[in-house]
GROMACS .gro file of C-alpha atoms in nm:
model
  126
    1MET     CA    1   2.427   1.995  -0.251
    2ASN     CA    2   2.137   1.893  -0.465
    3ALA     CA    3   1.863   1.653  -0.365
    4SER     CA    4   2.002   1.352  -0.553
    5THR     CA    5   2.337   1.360  -0.370
    6GLU     CA    6   2.170   1.404  -0.033
    7GLU     CA    7   1.948   1.099  -0.088
    8GLN     CA    8   2.236   0.880  -0.204
    9PRO     CA    9   2.372   0.776   0.142
   10SER     CA   10   2.021   0.694   0.260
   11SER     CA   11   1.965   0.491  -0.055
   12SER     CA   12   2.288   0.293  -0.011
   13PHE     CA   13   2.205   0.226   0.355
   14ASP     CA   14   1.854   0.124   0.251
   15THR     CA   15   2.004  -0.119   0.000
   16LEU     CA   16   2.226  -0.261   0.275
   17LYS     CA   17   1.926  -0.292   0.508
   18TRP     CA   18   1.722  -0.472   0.241
   19GLY     CA   19   2.016  -0.708   0.190
   20ILE     CA   20   2.024  -0.783   0.563
   21ILE     CA   21   1.648  -0.838   0.559
   22SER     CA   22   1.682  -1.081   0.269
   23LEU     CA   23   1.957  -1.270   0.451
   24LEU     CA   24   1.750  -1.291   0.770
   25LEU     CA   25   1.449  -1.427   0.584
   26ALA     CA   26   1.662  -1.672   0.388
   27ALA     CA   27   1.831  -1.782   0.712
   28SER     CA   28   1.492  -1.842   0.873
   29VAL     CA   29   1.382  -2.061   0.581
   30ALA     CA   30   1.713  -2.247   0.573
   31GLY     CA   31   1.719  -2.287   0.952
   32ASN     CA   32   1.366  -2.423   0.950
   33TYR     CA   33   1.477  -2.680   0.691
   34VAL     CA   34   1.811  -2.770   0.855
   35TYR     CA   35   1.662  -2.805   1.204
   36GLY     CA   36   1.361  -3.001   1.081
   37GLU     CA   37   1.393  -3.257   1.360
   38GLU     CA   38   1.370  -2.995   1.634
   39SER     CA   39   1.043  -2.909   1.802
   40VAL     CA   40   0.793  -2.729   1.581
   41LEU     CA   41   0.736  -2.477   1.860
   42ILE     CA   42   1.104  -2.384   1.876
   43ARG     CA   43   1.129  -2.352   1.499
   44ALA     CA   44   0.810  -2.144   1.483
   45VAL     CA   45   0.930  -1.908   1.755
   46ALA     CA   46   1.267  -1.872   1.581
   47VAL     CA   47   1.101  -1.790   1.249
   48VAL     CA   48   0.866  -1.540   1.414
   49VAL     CA   49   1.161  -1.370   1.587
   50MET     CA   50   1.360  -1.355   1.262
   51VAL     CA   51   1.064  -1.215   1.070
   52GLY     CA   52   1.004  -0.963   1.350
   53VAL     CA   53   1.366  -0.846   1.341
   54ALA     CA   54   1.348  -0.823   0.962
   55GLY     CA   55   1.029  -0.619   0.994
   56LEU     CA   56   1.188  -0.381   1.243
   57ILE     CA   57   1.483  -0.331   1.010
   58ALA     CA   58   1.245  -0.279   0.718
   59LEU     CA   59   1.067  -0.004   0.912
   60GLN     CA   60   1.397   0.184   0.924
   61THR     CA   61   1.407   0.215   0.543
   62GLU     CA   62   1.231   0.478   0.336
   63LYS     CA   63   0.992   0.225   0.182
   64GLY     CA   64   0.921   0.080   0.526
   65ARG     CA   65   0.837   0.421   0.670
   66ASN     CA   66   0.610   0.492   0.375
   67ALA     CA   67   0.436   0.156   0.425
   68ALA     CA   68   0.384   0.227   0.794
   69ILE     CA   69   0.239   0.570   0.718
   70PHE     CA   70   0.010   0.414   0.456
   71ALA     CA   71  -0.107   0.149   0.704
   72LYS     CA   72  -0.187   0.413   0.967
   73GLU     CA   73  -0.381   0.621   0.714
   74ALA     CA   74  -0.570   0.313   0.593
   75ARG     CA   75  -0.662   0.225   0.951
   76THR     CA   76  -0.792   0.578   1.003
   77GLU     CA   77  -1.004   0.554   0.687
   78VAL     CA   78  -1.149   0.216   0.792
   79ARG     CA   79  -1.259   0.372   1.120
   80LYS     CA   80  -1.455   0.633   0.921
   81VAL     CA   81  -1.661   0.370   0.738
   82VAL     CA   82  -2.025   0.349   0.841
   83TRP     CA   83  -2.087  -0.024   0.863
   84PRO     CA   84  -2.439  -0.156   0.797
   85THR     CA   85  -2.647  -0.291   1.081
   86ARG     CA   86  -2.727  -0.661   1.098
   87GLN     CA   87  -3.079  -0.594   0.969
   88GLU     CA   88  -2.949  -0.391   0.671
   89ALA     CA   89  -2.696  -0.661   0.585
   90THR     CA   90  -2.962  -0.934   0.607
   91GLN     CA   91  -3.207  -0.737   0.391
   92THR     CA   92  -2.943  -0.659   0.131
   93THR     CA   93  -2.836  -1.024   0.118
   94GLY     CA   94  -3.198  -1.130   0.071
   95ILE     CA   95  -3.246  -0.882  -0.213
   96VAL     CA   96  -2.932  -1.009  -0.386
   97LEU     CA   97  -3.048  -1.371  -0.354
   98VAL     CA   98  -3.397  -1.294  -0.490
   99VAL     CA   99  -3.262  -1.093  -0.785
  100THR     CA  100  -3.010  -1.368  -0.862
  101LEU     CA  101  -3.287  -1.629  -0.858
  102LEU     CA  102  -3.511  -1.417  -1.084
  103MET     CA  103  -3.229  -1.349  -1.331
  104SER     CA  104  -3.135  -1.719  -1.344
  105LEU     CA  105  -3.497  -1.814  -1.415
  106LEU     CA  106  -3.521  -1.544  -1.683
  107LEU     CA  107  -3.200  -1.660  -1.851
  108TRP     CA  108  -3.309  -2.025  -1.829
  109GLY     CA  109  -3.639  -1.936  -1.996
  110LEU     CA  110  -3.467  -1.729  -2.267
  111ASP     CA  111  -3.222  -2.013  -2.331
  112SER     CA  112  -3.509  -2.263  -2.361
  113VAL     CA  113  -3.697  -2.042  -2.609
  114LEU     CA  114  -3.385  -1.982  -2.819
  115PHE     CA  115  -3.302  -2.353  -2.814
  116TRP     CA  116  -3.656  -2.433  -2.931
  117LEU     CA  117  -3.634  -2.171  -3.211
  118VAL     CA  118  -3.296  -2.301  -3.331
  119SER     CA  119  -3.420  -2.660  -3.329
  120LEU     CA  120  -3.734  -2.549  -3.522
  121VAL     CA  121  -3.528  -2.366  -3.786
  122THR     CA  122  -3.265  -2.638  -3.826
  123GLY     CA  123  -3.507  -2.929  -3.795
  124MET     CA  124  -3.277  -3.105  -3.549
  125GLN     CA  125  -3.430  -3.247  -3.230
  126VAL     CA  126  -3.213  -3.319  -2.930
   0.00000   0.00000   0.00000
């Protein structure tokens, strides 16, 4: 057998699983609407359970497994990040604020000079 025929049953089961997931999510939305007079706590728990079941079914699909692997790898990469200390973060924030203030003053001054030159050339005073 070639690879495409071996993947076909998994693909059809994955399609069925995604259909079940869609029905579960639609049922949770519809149920939340239909049982609108029930307690918010009961409806919230029901929706959380339905979404949880849909998530567990989604993890059984190929795309779900790939997403779980990606999430684990992303978590590992985040752990490798060297986060700045509080002092470094404060200093960097201060530098950004000072540079932003200086650039805004520079642009305000340039705008004022250009406005004055244009009004001088055109002879229009505002």
